[in-house]
Coordinates of C-alpha atoms and ligand atoms in Angstrom, one line a residue:
X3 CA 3.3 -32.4 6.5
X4 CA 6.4 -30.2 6.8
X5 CA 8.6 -31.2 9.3
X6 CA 10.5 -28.7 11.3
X7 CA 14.1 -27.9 11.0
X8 CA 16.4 -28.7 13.0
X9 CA 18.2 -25.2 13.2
X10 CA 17.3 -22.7 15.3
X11 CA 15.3 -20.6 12.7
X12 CA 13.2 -17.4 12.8
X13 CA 9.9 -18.7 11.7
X14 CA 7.6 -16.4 9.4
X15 CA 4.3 -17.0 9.0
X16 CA 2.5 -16.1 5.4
X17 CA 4.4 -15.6 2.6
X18 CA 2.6 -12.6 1.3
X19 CA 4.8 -9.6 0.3
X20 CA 6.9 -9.0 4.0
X21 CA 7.0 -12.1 4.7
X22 CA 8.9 -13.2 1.6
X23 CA 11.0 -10.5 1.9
X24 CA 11.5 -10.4 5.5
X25 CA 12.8 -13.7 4.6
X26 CA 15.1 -12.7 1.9
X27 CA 16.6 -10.1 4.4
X28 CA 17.3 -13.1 7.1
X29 CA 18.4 -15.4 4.8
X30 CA 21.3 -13.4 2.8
X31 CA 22.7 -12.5 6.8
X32 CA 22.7 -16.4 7.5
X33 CA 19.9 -16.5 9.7
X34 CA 18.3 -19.6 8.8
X35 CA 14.3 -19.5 8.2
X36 CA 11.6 -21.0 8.3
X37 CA 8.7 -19.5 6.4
X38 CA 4.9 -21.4 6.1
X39 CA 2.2 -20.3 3.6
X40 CA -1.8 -21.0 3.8
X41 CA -2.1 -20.8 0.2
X42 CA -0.6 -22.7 -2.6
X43 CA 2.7 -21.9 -3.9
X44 CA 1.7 -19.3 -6.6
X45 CA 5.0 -20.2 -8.8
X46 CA 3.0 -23.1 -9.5
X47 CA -0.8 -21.6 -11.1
X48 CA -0.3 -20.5 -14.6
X49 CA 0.6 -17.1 -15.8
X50 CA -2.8 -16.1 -16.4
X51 CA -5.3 -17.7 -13.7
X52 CA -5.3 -15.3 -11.6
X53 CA -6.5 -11.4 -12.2
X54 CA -4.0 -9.1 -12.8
X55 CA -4.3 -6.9 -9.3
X56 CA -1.1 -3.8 -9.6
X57 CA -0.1 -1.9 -6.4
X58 CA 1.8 0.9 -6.5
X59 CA 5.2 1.0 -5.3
X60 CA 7.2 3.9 -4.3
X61 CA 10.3 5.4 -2.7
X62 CA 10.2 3.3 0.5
X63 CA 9.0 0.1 -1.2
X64 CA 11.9 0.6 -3.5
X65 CA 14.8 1.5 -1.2
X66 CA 13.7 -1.8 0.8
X67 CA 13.7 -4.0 -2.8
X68 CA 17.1 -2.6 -2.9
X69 CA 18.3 -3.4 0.5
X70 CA 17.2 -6.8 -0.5
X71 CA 19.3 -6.7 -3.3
X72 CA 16.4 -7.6 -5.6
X73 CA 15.2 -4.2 -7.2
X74 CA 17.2 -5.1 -10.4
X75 CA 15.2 -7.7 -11.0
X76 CA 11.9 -5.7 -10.8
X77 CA 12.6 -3.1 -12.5
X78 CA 11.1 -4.8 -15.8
X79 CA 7.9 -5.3 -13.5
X80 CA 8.0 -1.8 -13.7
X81 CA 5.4 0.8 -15.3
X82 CA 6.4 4.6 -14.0
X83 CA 3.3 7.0 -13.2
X84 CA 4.5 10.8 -13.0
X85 CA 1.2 12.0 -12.2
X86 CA -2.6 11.5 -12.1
X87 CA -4.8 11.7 -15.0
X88 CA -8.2 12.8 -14.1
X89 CA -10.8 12.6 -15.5
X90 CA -13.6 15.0 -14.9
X91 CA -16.9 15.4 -16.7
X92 CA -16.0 16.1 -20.5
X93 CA -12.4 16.7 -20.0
X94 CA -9.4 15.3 -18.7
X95 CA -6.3 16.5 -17.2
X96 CA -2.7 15.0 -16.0
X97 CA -1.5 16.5 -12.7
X98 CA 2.1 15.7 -11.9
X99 CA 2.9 14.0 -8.4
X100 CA 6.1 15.6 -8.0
X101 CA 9.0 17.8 -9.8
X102 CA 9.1 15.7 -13.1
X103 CA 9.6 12.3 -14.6
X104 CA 12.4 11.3 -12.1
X105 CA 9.2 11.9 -9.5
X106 CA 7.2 8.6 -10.9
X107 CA 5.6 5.8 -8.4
X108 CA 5.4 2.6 -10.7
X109 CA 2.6 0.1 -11.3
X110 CA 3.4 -3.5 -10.1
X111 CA 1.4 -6.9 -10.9
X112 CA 1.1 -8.0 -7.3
X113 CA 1.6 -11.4 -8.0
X114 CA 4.6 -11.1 -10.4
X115 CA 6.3 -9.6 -7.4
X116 CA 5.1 -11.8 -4.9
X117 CA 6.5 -14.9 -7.8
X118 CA 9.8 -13.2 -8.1
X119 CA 10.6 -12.8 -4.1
X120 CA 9.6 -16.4 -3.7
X121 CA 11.5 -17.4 -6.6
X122 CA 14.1 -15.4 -5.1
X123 CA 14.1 -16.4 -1.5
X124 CA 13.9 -20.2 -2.8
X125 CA 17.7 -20.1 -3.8
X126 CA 19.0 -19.0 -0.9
X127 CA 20.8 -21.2 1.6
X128 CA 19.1 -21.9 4.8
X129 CA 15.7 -21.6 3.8
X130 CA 12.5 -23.7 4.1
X131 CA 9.6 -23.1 2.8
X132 CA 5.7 -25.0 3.3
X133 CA 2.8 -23.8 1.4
X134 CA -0.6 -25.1 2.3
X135 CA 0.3 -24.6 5.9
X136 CA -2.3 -22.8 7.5
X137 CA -1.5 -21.1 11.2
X138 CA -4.5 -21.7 13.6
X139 CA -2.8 -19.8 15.7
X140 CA -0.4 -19.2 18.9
X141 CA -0.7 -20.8 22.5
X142 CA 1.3 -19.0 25.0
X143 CA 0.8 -21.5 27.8
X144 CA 2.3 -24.4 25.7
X145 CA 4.4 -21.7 23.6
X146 CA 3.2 -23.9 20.2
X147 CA 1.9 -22.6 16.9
X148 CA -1.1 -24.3 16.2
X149 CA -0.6 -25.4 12.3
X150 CA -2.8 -27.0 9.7
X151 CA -1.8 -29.1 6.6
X152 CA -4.2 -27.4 4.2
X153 CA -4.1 -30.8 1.9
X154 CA -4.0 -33.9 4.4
X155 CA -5.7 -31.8 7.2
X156 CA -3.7 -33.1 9.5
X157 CA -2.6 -30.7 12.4
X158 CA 0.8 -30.0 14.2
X159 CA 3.0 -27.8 15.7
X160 CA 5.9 -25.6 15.6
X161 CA 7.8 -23.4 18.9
X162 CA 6.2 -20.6 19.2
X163 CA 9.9 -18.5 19.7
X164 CA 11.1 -16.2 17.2
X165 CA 7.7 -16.6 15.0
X166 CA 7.1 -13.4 13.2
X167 CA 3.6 -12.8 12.2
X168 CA 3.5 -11.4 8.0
X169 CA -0.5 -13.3 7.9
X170 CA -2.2 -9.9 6.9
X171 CA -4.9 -7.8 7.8
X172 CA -6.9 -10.4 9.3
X173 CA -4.3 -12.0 10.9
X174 CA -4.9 -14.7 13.0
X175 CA -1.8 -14.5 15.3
X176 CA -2.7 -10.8 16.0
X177 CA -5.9 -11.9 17.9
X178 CA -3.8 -14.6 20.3
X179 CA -0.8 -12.0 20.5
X180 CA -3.9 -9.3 21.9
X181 CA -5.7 -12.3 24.0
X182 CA -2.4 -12.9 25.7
X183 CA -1.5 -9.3 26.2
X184 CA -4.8 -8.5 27.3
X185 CA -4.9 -5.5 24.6
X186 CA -7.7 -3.7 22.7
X187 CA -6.8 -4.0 19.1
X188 CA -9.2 -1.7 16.6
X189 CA -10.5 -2.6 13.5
X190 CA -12.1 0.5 11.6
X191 CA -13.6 -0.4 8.6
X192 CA -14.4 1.9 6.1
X193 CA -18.5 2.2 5.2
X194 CA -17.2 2.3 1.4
X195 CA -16.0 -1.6 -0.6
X196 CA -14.0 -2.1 -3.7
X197 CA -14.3 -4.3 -6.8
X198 CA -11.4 -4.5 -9.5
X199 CA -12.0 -5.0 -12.9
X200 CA -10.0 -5.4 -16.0
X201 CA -9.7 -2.7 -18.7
X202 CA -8.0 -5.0 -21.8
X203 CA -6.0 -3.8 -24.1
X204 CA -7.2 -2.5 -28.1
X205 CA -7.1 -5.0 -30.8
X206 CA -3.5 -4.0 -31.3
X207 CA -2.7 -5.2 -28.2
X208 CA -2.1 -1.1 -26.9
X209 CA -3.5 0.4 -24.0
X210 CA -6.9 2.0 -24.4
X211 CA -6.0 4.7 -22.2
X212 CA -2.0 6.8 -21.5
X213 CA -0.1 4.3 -19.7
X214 CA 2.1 6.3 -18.0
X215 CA -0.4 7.7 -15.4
X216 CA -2.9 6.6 -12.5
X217 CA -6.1 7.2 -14.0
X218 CA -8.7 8.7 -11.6
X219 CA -12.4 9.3 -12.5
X220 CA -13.5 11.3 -9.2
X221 CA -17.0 11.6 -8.4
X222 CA -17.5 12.8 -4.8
X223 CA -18.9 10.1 -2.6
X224 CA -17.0 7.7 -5.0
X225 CA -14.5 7.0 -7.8
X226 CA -13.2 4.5 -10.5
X227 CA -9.2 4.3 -10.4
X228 CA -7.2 2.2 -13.0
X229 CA -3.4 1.1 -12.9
X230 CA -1.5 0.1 -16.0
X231 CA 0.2 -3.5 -16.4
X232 CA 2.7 -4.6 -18.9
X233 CA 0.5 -6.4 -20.9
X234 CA -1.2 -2.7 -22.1
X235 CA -4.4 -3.9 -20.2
X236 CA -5.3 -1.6 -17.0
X237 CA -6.5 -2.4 -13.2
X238 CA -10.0 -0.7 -12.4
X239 CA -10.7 -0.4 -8.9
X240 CA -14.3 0.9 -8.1
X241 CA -14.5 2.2 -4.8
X242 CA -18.0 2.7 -3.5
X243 CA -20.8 3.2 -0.7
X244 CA -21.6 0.1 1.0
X245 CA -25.2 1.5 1.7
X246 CA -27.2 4.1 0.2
X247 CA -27.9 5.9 -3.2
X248 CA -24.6 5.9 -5.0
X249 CA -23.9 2.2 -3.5
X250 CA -23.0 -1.9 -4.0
X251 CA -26.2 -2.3 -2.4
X252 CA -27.7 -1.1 -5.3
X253 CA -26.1 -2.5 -8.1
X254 CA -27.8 -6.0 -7.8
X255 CA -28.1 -6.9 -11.6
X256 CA -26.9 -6.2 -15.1
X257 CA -28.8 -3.5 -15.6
X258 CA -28.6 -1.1 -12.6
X259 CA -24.3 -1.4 -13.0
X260 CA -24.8 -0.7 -16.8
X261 CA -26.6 2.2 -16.0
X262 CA -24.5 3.4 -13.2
X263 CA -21.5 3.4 -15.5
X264 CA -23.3 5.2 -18.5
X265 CA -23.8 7.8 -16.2
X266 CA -20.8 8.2 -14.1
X267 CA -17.9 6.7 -16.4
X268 CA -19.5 7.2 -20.0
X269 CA -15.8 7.4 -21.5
X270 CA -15.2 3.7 -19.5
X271 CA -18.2 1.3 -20.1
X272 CA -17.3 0.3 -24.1
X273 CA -13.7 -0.2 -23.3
X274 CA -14.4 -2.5 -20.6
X275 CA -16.8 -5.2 -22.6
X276 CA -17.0 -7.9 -20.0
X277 CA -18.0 -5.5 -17.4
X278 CA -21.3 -7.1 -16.8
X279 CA -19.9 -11.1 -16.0
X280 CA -16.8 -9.4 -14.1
X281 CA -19.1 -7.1 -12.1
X282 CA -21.4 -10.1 -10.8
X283 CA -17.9 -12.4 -10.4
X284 CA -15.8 -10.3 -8.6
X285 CA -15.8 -10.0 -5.1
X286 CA -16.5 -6.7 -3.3
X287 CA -13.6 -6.2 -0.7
X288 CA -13.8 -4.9 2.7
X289 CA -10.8 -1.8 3.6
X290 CA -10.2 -0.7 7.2
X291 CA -7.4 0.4 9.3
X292 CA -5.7 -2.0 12.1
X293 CA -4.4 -0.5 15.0
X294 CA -2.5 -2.7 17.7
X295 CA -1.0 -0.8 21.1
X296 CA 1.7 -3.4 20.8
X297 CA 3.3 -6.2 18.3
X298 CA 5.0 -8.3 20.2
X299 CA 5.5 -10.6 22.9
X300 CA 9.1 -10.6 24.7
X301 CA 9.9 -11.6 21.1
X302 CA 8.0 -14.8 20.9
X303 CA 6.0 -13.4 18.3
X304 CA 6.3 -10.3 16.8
X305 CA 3.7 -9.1 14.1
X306 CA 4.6 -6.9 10.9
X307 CA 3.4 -5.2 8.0
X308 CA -0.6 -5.5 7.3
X309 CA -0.8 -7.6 10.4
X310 CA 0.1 -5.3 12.9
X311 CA -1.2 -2.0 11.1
X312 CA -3.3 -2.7 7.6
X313 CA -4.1 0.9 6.9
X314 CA -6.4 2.0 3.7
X315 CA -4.9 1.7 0.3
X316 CA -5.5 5.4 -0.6
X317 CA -1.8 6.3 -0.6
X318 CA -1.1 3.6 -2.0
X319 CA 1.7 2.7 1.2
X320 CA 0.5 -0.6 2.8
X321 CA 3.2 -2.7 1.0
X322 CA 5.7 0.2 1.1
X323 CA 5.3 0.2 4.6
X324 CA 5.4 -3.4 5.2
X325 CA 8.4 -3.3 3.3
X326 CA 10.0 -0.5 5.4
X327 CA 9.2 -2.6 8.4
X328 CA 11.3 -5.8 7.1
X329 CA 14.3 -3.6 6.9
X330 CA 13.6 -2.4 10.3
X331 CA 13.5 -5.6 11.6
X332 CA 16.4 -7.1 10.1
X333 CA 18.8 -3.8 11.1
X334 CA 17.5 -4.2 14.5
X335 CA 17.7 -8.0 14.6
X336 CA 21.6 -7.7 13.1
X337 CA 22.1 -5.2 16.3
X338 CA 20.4 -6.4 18.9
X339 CA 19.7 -9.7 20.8
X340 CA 16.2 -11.0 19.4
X341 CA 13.5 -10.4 21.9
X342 CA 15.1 -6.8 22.3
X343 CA 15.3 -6.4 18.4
X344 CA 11.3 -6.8 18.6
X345 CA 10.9 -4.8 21.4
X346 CA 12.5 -1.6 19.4
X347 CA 10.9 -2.5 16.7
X348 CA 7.7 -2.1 17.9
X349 CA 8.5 1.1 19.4
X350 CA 9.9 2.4 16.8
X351 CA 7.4 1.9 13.9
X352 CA 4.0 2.3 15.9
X353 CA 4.0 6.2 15.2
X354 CA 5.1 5.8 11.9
X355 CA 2.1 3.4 11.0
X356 CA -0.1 5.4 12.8
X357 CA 0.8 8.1 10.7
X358 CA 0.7 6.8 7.0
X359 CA -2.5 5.6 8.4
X360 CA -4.5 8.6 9.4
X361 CA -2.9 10.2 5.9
X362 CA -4.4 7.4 4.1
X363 CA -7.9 8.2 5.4
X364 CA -7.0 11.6 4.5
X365 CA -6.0 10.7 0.9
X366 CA -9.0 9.3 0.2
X367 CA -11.3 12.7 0.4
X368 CA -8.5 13.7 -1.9
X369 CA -8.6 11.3 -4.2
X370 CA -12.4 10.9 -4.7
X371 CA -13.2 14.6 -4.3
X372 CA -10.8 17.7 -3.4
X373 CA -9.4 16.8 -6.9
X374 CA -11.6 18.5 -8.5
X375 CA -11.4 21.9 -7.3
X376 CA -9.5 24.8 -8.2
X377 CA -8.2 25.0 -5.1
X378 CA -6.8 22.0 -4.8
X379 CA -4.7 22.7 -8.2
X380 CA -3.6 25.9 -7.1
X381 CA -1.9 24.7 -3.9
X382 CA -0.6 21.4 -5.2
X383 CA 1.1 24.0 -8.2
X384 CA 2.3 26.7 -5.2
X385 CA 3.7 23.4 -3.4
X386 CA 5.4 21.9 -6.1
X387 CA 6.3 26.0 -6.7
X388 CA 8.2 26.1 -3.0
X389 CA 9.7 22.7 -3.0
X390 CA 11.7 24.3 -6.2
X391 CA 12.7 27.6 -3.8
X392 CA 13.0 26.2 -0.9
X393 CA 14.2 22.1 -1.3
X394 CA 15.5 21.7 2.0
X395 CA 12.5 23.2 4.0
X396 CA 9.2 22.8 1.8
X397 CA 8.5 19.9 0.6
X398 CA 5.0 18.8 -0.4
X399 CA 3.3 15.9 2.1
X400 CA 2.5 13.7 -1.2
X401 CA 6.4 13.9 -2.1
X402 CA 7.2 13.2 1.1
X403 CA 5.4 10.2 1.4
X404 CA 6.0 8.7 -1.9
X405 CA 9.8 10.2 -3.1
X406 CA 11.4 10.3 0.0
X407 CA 12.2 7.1 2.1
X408 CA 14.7 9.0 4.0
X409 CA 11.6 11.1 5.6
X410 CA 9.8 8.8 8.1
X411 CA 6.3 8.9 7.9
X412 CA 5.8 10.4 11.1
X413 CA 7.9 13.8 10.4
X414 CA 5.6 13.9 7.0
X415 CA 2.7 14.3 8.9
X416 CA 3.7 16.5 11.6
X417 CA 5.5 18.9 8.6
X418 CA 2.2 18.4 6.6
X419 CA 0.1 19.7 8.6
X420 CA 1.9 22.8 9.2
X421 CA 2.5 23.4 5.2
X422 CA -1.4 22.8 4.9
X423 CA -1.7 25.6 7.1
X424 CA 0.8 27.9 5.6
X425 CA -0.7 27.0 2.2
X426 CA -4.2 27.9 3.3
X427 CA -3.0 31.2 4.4
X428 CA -1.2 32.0 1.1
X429 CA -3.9 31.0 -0.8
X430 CA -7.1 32.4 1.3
X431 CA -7.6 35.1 -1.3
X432 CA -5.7 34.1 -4.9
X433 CA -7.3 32.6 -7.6
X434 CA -3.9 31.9 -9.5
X435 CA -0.4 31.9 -9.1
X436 CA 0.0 35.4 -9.5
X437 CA -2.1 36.5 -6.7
X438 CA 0.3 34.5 -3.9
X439 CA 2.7 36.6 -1.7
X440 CA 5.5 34.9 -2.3
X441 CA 7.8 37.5 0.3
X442 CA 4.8 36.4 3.0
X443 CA 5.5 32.3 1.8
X444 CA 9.4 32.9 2.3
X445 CA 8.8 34.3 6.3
X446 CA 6.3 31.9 7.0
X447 CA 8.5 28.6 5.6
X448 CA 11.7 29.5 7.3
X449 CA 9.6 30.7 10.8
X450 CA 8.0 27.2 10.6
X451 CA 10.1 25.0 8.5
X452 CA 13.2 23.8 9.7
X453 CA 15.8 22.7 7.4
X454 CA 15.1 19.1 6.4
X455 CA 18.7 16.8 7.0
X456 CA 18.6 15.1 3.6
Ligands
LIG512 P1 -0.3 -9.8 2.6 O1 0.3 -9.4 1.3 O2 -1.8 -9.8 2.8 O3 0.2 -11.3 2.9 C1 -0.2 -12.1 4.0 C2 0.1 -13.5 3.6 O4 -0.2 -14.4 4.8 C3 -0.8 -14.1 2.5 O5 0.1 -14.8 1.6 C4 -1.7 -15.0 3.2 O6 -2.2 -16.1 2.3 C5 -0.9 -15.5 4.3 N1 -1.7 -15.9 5.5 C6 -2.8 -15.3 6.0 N2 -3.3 -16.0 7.0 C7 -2.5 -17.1 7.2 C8 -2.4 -18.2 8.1 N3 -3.4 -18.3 9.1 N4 -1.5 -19.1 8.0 C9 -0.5 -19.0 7.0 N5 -0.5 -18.0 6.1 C10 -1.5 -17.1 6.2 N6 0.0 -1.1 -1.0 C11 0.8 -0.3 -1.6 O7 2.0 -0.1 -1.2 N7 0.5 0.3 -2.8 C12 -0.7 0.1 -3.4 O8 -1.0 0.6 -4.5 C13 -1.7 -0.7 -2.7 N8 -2.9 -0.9 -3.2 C14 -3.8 -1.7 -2.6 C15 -5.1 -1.8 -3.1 C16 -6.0 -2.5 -2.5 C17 -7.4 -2.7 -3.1 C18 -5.7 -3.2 -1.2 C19 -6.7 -4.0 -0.5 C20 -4.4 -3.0 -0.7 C21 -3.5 -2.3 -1.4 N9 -2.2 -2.1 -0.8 C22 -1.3 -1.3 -1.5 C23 -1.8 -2.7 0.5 C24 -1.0 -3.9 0.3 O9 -1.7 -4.9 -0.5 C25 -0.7 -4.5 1.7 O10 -0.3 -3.5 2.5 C26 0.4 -5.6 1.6 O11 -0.1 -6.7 0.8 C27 0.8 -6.1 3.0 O12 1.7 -7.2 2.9 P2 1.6 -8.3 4.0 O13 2.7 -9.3 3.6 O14 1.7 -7.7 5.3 O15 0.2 -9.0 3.8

C-alpha cells in the first residue's frame, strides 16, 4: 500500500496524459505531489504489448509540452501531417490543413508520450508516484478519498484537500464532486462506436500508404481514418453506426466485415491482412461529450481535462485541451491561493470546453461527409485564399483551432461562425475561384472581422 506523504502535496488522481503533466508543471515550481494511478506503471509492459493507438497533437498541445519544458524530448515522437489525404471512390486527393508545411499537426503513439512524461515526472524532486491505486471515490462528509490497492485489495485513504481529478471520461470523482454539489452533469453519447486496427508496414519495413498525411476514407454515415507511427505501420480507426444498415451490429462474423470492407475500402482490405482476428479482438469504443456546470469544490477537488469535459475526438483536441487546462491550472495556482486558483479555473475554461466541444460534433459531419463536395473544397481554398490577404482578420476555424494556441477556443467559434457565414455568401453562386467577389470578401471581413491581437 502507498503510504501518504508527509508534505503537504497536491494530490492527482490518474496518471493519464494531464495528470502526468499537471504533475510535471507542480513539480518543477516546488509544489510537492502526489500522483496515484489505477493501472500498472506502463514503463514497465514491453515495447510492443500494447497496440499502437496515435493522437494527434497540435498547437495547444505543443505550447503546453513546451511550458513543461518537455517538447524537446518529443519531438522524435513526432510524425508531421500538413493535410488530409482522402480518399474517395477511385481517386485520392491531399487537402492542406493550413498555409504550408510549417502548418502540420503531428501523429503521436499515445503511450510513448504517456512513457516519456512519466519517465519525466519520475526524476523530479518532490514527487510520489502509486500505480495500481484505484480511486473509489471522494467523501465530503469525512473529506477522504476512498482508495484501492489494485494488487493486495486492501483499501485506504488519503485527505480529500487539494485532490485534483485527471481520472478521464468516466471519472469516478466527477460523479461524488456532482452528488455533493447537487449538479446535473450530461453525458451525450454519440449513436456511432470506433474500433482501431493496425495497417503494418510493406516487407521493406515502409509505409503502405504517404506518411506524412491523415488518411481519411469518407463515406457518409461513416468513415475509416488512419494515423502514421514511426515504425511505418498506420492507426485505422473505423468509425461506425451503432444500429442500423451500415453498422457494428451488423458486422457479427468474418464474413459480413470482409465484405463490408471490399466494398467500402477496396484499396484497404489486402494491406491490412489480419483484419479478420483484429476485427473480432478489438473492442468497439463508446465517444460522447461530458459536460459539468462546475469542476470544483471550494478547491477540495477540482476535476480537469477528459474528466471534467471529454468531448468527441473529431478535432482531434481532447489531449490538447487537457493539456491547455494544466497550464491554466498551474498559472493560476502560482498566482492565487489554492481554492481560489480552482475557482478561476473553472470559470475560466468552461466556455472554452464547451466550445472545442460543440466544434468537435461539428467536425465530425466534416470529416465523414462534407469532404467530399465541391463546395467544401472551394471554401476551404477561398479560406486558406483570405487568411493570405487578410492574416490579422481571416483566419480559417480549422487553423484556429489547431495552429494557433494563442486563440482560445471560445473566440474560434464565435469568429467561425461569422466567416462560415461570410463564406456562404461569397460562394452562394461560384463554382471556382474565379467566380468569388473578392472586393465584396474585403467589405464583408473588415465590417465583421476585427483585427485579431496576435
Ligand atoms: P486519460 O488519458 O483517459 O487518463 C485518465 C487516467 O486516469 C488513466 O491513466 C486512467 O487509468 C486513470 N484512472 C481512471 N480512473 C481512475 C481511478 N478510479 N483511480 C485512479 N486512476 C484512474 N485527443 C487529441 O488531442 N488528439 C487526438 O487525435 C485524439 N484522438 C482520440 C481518438 C480517440 C478514439 C479517442 C477516444 C480520444 C482521442 N483523443 C484525442 C482524446 C484524448 O485521448 C483525451 O482527451 C485525453 O486522453 C485526455 O487525457 P486525460 O488525462 O484527461 O484522460
Amino acid at each position: 500500500m502507498l503510504e501518504p506523504t508527509p508534505i503537504p502535496a497536491v494530490t492527482l488522481v490518474g496518471a493519464g496524459l494531464a495528470g502526468t503533466l499537471l504533475a510535471i508543471l507542480f513539480a518543477r515550481r516546488q509544489v510537492p505531489v502526489l500522483l496515484v494511478e489505477r493501472r500498472a506503471d506502463p514503463r514497465l509492459e514491453s515495447g510492443d504489448s500494447g497496440r499502437s493507438i496515435n493522437l494527434a497533437l497540435a498547437a495547444r498541445g505543443i505550447a503546453a509540452l513546451k511550458t513543461a519544458g518537455v517538447f524537446a524530448r518529443v519531438v522524435p515522437l513526432l510524425i508531421p501531417m500538413p493535410g488530409r489525404q482522402v480518399h474517395t471512390r477511385g481517386a485520392s486527393t491531399f487537402v492542406p490543413y493550413g498555409q504550408g508545411e510549417h502548418e502540420a499537426i503531428y501523429s503521436v503513439s499515445r503511450q510513448a508520450l504517456n512513457r516519456l512524461l512519466l519517465d519525466e515526472l519520475a526524476q523530479l524532486p518532490g514527487v510520489v508516484i502509486g500505480f495500481n491505486q484505484e480511486c473509489l471515490g471522494a467523501d465530503f462528509g469525512p473529506q477522504v478519498l476512498r482508495m484501492r490497492d489494485a494488487v493486495s485489495g486492501q483499501t485506504w485513504r488519503l485527505p480529500l484537500d487539494r485532490v485534483v481529478a485527471a481520472d478521464g471520461a468516466g471519472s469516478p470523482l466527477r460523479h461524488s464532486l456532482a452528488a455533493h454539489l447537487g449538479i446535473e452533469v450530461t453525458e451525450d453519447l454519440l449513436a456511432h462506436g470506433y474500433k482501431e486496427l493496425t495497417l503494418p508496414p510493406d516487407a521493406r519495413g515502409q509505409p503502405q500508404f504517404a506518411p506524412h498525411a491523415l488518411h481519411i476514407w469518407p463515406r457518409g454515415e461513416f468513415m475509416l481514418i488512419a494515423l502514421p507511427n514511426t515504425d511505418g505501420s498506420f492507426t485505422l480507426t473505423l468509425f461506425l453506426p451503432l444500429k442500423g444498415p451500415n453498422s457494428f451490429a451488423k458486422l457479427g462474423n468474418e464474413a459480413a466485415v470482409m465484405e463490408f470492407f471490399e466494398r467500402h475500402f477496396p484499396d484497404v482490405i489486402e494491406l491490412v491482412p489480419e483484419l479478420p482476428r483484429e476485427f473480432a479482438s478489438h473492442p468497439v469504443g463508446r465517444m460522447g461529450t461530458v459536460r459539468c456546470p462546475q469542476w470544483t469544490a471550494a478547491g477540495r477537488l477540482v476535476l480537469i481535462g477528459d474528466a471534467a469535459h471529454a468531448i468527441v475526438p473529431f478535432h482531434g483536441q481532447g489531449m490538447n485541451c487537457a493539456f491547455e487546462d494544466c497550464v491554466a491550472l498551474a498559472d493560476l495556482a502560482s498566482a492565487h491561493p489554492w481554492a481560489e486558483a480552482c475557482g478561476r479555473f473553472s470559470v475560466a475554461r468552461k466556455p472554452d470546453a464547451d466550445a472545442i466541444a460543440t466544434m468537435a460534433v461539428e467536425n465530425y459531419l466534416e470529416m465523414r461527409d462534407t469532404v467530399r463536395e465541391p463546395r467544401f473544397h472551394l471554401q476551404k481554398a477561398l479560406s486558406l485564399e483570405l487568411e493570405r490577404r487578410f492574416p490579422r482578420r481571416f483566419v480559417p476555424r480549422y487553423s484556429m483551432v489547431m495552429f494557433h494556441h494563442e486563440i482560445p477556443y471560445r473566440v474560434a467559434y464565435e469568429r467561425g461562425a461569422i466567416q462560415a457565414e461570410i463564406l456562404g455568401e461569397l460562394t452562394r453562386d461560384a463554382s471556382g475561384m474565379d467566380d468569388v467577389d473578392l472586393a465584396r470578401a474585403e467589405t464583408l471581413i473588415v465590417a465583421r472581422l476585427p483585427e485579431l491581437a496576435f
